Short mmCIF file of C-alpha atoms in Angstrom, two decimals:
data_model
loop_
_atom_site.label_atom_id
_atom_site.label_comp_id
_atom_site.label_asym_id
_atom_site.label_seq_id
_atom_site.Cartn_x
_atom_site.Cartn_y
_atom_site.Cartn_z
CA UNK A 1 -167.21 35.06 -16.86
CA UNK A 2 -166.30 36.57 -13.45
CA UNK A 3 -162.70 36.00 -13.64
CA UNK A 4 -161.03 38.55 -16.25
CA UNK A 5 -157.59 37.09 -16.34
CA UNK A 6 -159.55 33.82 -17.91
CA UNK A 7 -160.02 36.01 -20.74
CA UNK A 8 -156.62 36.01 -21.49
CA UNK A 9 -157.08 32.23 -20.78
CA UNK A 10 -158.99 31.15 -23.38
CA UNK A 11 -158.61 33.66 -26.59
CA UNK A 12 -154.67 32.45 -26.06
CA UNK A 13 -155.53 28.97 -25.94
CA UNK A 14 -157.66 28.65 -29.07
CA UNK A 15 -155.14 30.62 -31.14
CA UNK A 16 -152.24 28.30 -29.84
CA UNK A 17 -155.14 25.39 -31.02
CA UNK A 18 -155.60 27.04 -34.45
CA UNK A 19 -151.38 27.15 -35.18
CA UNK A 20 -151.44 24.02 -34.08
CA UNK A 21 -152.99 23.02 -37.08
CA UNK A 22 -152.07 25.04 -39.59
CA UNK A 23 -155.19 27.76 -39.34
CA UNK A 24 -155.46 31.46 -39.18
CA UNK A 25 -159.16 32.31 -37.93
CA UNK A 26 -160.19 35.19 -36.25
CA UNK A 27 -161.07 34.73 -32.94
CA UNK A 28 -164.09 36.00 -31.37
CA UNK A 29 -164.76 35.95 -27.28
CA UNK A 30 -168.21 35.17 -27.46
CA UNK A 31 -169.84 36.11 -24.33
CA UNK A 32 -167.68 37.46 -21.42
CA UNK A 33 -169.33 39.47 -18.42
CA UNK A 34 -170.46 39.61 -14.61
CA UNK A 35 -173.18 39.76 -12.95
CA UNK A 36 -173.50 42.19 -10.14
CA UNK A 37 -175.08 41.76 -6.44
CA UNK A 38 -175.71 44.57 -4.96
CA UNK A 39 -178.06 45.60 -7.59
CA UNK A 40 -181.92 44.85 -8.82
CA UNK A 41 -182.19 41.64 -9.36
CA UNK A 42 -179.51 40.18 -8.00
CA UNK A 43 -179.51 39.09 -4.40
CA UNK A 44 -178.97 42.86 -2.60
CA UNK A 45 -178.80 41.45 0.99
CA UNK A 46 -175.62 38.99 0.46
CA UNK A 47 -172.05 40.07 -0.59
CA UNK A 48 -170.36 37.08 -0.89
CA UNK A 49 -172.95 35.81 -3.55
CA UNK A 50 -170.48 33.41 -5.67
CA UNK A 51 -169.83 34.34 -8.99
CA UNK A 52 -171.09 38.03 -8.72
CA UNK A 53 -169.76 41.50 -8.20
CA UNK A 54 -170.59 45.13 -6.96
CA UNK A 55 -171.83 47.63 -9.93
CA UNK A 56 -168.66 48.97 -9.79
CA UNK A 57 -166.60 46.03 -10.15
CA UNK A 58 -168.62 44.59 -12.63
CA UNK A 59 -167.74 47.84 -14.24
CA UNK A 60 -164.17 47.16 -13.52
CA UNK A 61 -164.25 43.66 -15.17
CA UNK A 62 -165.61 44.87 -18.44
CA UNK A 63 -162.18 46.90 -18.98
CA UNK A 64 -159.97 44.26 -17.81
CA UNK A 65 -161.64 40.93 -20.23
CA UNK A 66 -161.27 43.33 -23.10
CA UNK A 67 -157.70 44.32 -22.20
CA UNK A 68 -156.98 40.72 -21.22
CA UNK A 69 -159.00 39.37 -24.49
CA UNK A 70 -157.64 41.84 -27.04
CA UNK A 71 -153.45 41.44 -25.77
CA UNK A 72 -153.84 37.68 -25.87
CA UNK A 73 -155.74 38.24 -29.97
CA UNK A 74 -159.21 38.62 -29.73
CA UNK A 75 -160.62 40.07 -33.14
CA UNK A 76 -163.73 40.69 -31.63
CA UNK A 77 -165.41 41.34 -27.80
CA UNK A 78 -169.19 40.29 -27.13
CA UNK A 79 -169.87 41.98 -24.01
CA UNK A 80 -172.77 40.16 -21.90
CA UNK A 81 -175.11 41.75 -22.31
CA UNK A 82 -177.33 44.89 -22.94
CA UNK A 83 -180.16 44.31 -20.40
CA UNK A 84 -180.53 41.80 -17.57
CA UNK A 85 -181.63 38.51 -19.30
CA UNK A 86 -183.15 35.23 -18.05
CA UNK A 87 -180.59 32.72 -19.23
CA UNK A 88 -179.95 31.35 -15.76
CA UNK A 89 -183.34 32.28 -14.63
CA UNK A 90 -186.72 30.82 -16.10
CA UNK A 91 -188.53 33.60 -17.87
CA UNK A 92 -191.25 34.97 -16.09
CA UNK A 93 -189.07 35.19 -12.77
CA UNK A 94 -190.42 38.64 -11.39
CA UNK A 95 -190.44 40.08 -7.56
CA UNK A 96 -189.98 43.67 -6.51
CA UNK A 97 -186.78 44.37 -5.34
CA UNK A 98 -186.11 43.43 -1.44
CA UNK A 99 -183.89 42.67 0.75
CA UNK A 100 -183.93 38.77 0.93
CA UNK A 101 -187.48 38.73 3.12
CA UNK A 102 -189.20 37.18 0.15
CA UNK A 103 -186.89 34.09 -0.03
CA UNK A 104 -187.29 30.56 1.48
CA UNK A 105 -184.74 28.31 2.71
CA UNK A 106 -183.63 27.19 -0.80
CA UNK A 107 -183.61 30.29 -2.39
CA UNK A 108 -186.66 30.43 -4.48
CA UNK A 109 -189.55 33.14 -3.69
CA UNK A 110 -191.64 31.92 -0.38
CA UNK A 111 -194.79 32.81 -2.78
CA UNK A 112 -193.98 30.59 -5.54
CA UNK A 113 -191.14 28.52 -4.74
CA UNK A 114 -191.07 27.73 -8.89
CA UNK A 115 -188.84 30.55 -9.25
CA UNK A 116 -185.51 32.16 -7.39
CA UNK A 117 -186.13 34.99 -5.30
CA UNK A 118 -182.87 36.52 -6.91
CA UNK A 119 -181.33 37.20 -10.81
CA UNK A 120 -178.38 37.99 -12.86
CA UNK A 121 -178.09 41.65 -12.98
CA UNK A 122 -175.46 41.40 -16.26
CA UNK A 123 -177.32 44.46 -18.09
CA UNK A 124 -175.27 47.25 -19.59
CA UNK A 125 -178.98 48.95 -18.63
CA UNK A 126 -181.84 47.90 -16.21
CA UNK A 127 -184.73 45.75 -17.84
CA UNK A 128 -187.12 47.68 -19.17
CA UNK A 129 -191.23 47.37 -17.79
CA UNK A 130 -191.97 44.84 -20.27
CA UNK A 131 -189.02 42.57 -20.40
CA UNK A 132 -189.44 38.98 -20.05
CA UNK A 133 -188.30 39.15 -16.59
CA UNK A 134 -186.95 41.26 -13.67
CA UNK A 135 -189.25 44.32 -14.93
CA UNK A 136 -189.79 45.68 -10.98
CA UNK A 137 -186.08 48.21 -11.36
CA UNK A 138 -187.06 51.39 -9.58
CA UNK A 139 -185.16 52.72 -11.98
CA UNK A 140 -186.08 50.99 -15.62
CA UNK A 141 -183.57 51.09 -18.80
CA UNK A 142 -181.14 52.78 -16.37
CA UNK A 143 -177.23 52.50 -17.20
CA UNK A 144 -175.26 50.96 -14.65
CA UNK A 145 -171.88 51.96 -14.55
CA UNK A 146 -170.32 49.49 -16.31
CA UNK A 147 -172.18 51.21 -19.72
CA UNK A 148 -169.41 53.99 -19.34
CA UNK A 149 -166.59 51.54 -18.79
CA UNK A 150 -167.83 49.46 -21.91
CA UNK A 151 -168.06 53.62 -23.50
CA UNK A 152 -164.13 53.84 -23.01
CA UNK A 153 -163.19 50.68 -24.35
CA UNK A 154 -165.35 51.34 -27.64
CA UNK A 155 -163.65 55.08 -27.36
CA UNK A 156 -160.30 54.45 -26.71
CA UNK A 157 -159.23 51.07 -27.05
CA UNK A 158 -159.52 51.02 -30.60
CA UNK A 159 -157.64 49.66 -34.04
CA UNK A 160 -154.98 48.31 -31.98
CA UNK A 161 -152.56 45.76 -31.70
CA UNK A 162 -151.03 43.88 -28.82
CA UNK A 163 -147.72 45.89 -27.40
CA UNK A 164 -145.91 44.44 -23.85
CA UNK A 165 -147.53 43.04 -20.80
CA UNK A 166 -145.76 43.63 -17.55
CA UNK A 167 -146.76 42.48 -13.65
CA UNK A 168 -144.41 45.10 -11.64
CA UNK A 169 -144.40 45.53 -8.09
CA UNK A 170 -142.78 42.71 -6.68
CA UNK A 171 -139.72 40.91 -6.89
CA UNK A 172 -140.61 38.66 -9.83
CA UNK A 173 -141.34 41.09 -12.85
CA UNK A 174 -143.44 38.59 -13.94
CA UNK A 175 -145.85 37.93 -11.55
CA UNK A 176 -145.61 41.24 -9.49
CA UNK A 177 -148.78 42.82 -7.46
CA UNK A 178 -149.32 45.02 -10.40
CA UNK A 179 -151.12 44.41 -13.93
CA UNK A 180 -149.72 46.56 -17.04
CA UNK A 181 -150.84 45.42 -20.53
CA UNK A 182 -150.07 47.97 -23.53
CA UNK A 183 -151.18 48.32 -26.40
CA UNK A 184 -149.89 50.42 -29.75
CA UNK A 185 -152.17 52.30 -31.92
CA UNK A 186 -150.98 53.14 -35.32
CA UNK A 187 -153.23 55.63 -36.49
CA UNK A 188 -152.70 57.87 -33.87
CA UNK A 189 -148.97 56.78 -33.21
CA UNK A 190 -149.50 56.80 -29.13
CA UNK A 191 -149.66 53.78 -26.60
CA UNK A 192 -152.75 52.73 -24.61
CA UNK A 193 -151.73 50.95 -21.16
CA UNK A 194 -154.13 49.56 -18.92
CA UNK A 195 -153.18 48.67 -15.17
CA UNK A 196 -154.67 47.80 -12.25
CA UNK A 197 -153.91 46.45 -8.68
CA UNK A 198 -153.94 42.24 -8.72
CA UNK A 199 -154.54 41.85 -5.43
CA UNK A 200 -156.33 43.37 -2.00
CA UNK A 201 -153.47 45.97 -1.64
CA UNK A 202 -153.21 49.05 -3.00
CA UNK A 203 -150.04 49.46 -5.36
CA UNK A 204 -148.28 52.64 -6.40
CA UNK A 205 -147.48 52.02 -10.64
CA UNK A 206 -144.35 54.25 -11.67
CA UNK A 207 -144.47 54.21 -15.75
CA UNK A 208 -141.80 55.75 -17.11
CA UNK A 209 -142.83 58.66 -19.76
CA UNK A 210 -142.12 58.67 -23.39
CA UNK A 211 -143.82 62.15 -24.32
CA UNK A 212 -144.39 65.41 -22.01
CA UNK A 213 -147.55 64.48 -20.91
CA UNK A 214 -149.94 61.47 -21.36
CA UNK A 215 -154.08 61.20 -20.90
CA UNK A 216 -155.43 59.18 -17.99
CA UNK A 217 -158.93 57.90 -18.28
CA UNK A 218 -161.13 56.54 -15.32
CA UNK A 219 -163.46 53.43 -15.62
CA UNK A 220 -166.62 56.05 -15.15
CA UNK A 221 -165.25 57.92 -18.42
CA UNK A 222 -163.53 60.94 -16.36
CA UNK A 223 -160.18 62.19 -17.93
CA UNK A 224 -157.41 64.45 -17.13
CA UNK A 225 -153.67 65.70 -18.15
CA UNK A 226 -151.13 64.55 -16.06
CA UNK A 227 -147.28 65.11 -16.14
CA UNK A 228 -144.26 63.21 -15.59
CA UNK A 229 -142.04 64.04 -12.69
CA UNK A 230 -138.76 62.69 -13.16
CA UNK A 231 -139.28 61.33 -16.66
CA UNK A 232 -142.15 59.02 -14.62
CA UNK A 233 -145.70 58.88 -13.97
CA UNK A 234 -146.41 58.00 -10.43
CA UNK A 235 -150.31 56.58 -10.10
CA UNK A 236 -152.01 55.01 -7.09
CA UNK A 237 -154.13 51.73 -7.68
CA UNK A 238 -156.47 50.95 -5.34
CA UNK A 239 -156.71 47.32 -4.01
CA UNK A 240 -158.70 44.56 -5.62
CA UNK A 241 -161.78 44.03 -3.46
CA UNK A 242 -163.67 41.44 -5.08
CA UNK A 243 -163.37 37.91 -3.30
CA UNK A 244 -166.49 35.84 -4.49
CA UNK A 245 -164.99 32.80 -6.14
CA UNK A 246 -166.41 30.17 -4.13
CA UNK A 247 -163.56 27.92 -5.20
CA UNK A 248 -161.20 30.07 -2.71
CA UNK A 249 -161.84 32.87 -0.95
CA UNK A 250 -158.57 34.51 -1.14
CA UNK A 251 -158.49 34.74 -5.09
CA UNK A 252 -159.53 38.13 -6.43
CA UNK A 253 -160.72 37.32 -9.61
CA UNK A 254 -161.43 41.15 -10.48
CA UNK A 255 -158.38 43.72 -10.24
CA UNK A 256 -158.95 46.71 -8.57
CA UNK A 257 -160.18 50.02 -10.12
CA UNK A 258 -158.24 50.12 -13.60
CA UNK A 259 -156.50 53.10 -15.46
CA UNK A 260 -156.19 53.58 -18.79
CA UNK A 261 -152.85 55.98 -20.26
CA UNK A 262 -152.82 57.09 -23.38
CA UNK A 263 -149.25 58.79 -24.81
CA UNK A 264 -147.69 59.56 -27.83
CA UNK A 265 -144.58 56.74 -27.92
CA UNK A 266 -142.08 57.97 -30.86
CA UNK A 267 -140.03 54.93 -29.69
CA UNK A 268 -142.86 52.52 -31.16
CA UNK A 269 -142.75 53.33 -34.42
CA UNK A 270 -142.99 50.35 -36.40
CA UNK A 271 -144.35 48.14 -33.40
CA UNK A 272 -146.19 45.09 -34.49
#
């Protein structure tokens, strides 16, 4: 949860566990999401909530866990989850949405200080009217925007297997300002590269080309042709914006806004 790059973590971990011993499981990543703040129910009014995100990088997470889980061998994603639940919250917690005026000092609702005034906003959609909890959404069964990030993975990211992983940027290739992980589809013969920006700076990625042009794909789903110049794409990452760990405040534990390339790569023919 929260941190994508502990997706990576933990799928590599248990396989290194399973070779260890002689096994060959598949490996599923159970439950892997974040919760965002800045939307119904979770607490509007305070940014640095620990542990949570804006809608958008919440939307940004759910590309980077699955490119994180699937490079390091994941067999299988569960994405938490489909509507705002009440795991960390007792069922029945309810309150219209607001903007922290119906809290007390300890964070529960001044009315009924059995429950929090605030709740885990993890949906894929807004709760419905009748769901156990959180049902006051002014906009019920709603998609947030991390439902068409979670639509590219299943789209695009598909039937794959693990490729090269590269951190450009910086004067250590392997722990540059930059995140590249690749992927190589066999079906379709072409390469699928995520990247993002690591950190709270903005990063220019130059990928060098391997066909005449390649698809880019946006978190939100948007897509469009672009061209090498050079024999090289040149693509701008925005900075990483997300600083909510309350471990450390200078960690960014969600990249900034992720690409997705997807080219036609004669030269990875055979790949693994």
């Amino acid at each position: 949860y929260f941190y994508a790059w502990q997706s990576w973590y933990h799928v590599f971990r248990a396989g290194n566990t399973l070779r260890s011993r002689g096994l060959d499981k598949p490996i599923w990543l159970n439950e892997t999401g974040v919760p965002a703040w800045n939307d119904y129910p979770g607490p509007v009014w305070d940014p640095h909530s620990g542990l949570r995100a804006t809608t958008q990088e919440q939307a940004h997470y759910t590309i980077q866990t699955a490119f994180y889980a699937l490079y390091a061998g994941a067999d299988a994603i569960f994405y938490f989850q489909l509507y705002d639940g009440c795991g960390n919250q007792p069922q029945g917690t309810n309150f219209p949405p607001h903007n922290g005026e119906l809290c007390d000092a300890n964070g529960n609702l001044a009315s009924n200080p059995s429950f929090p005034c605030a709740g885990d906003a993890n949906g894929l959609f807004t709760n419905p009217t009748d769901a156990a909890c959180f049902t006051q959404h002014p906009n019920p069964e709603s998609p947030r925007p991390n439902l068409a990030a979670y639509q590219v993975l299943t789209h695009y990211v598909r039937d794959v297997v693990p490729y090269w992983r590269s951190r450009p940027g910086g004067p250590d290739p392997a722990n540059g300002p930059q995140e590249w992980i690749a992927f190589y589809q066999p079906a379709t013969r072409q390469r699928i590269i995520g990247m993002w920006a690591r950190f709270g700076g903005s990063q220019t990625a130059v990928l060098p080309a391997t066909a005449g042009s390649a698809t880019l794909i946006y978190p939100d789903g948007t897509t469009q042709t672009i061209l090498p110049a050079n024999g090289v794409y040149t693509l701008q990452l925005p900075g990483a914006t997300n600083q909510n760990a309350p471990w450390d405040p200078t960690l960014y534990p969600i990249g900034g806004r992720p690409l997705i390339i997807i080219e036609a790569d004669p030269n990875a023919v055979g790949a693994p």
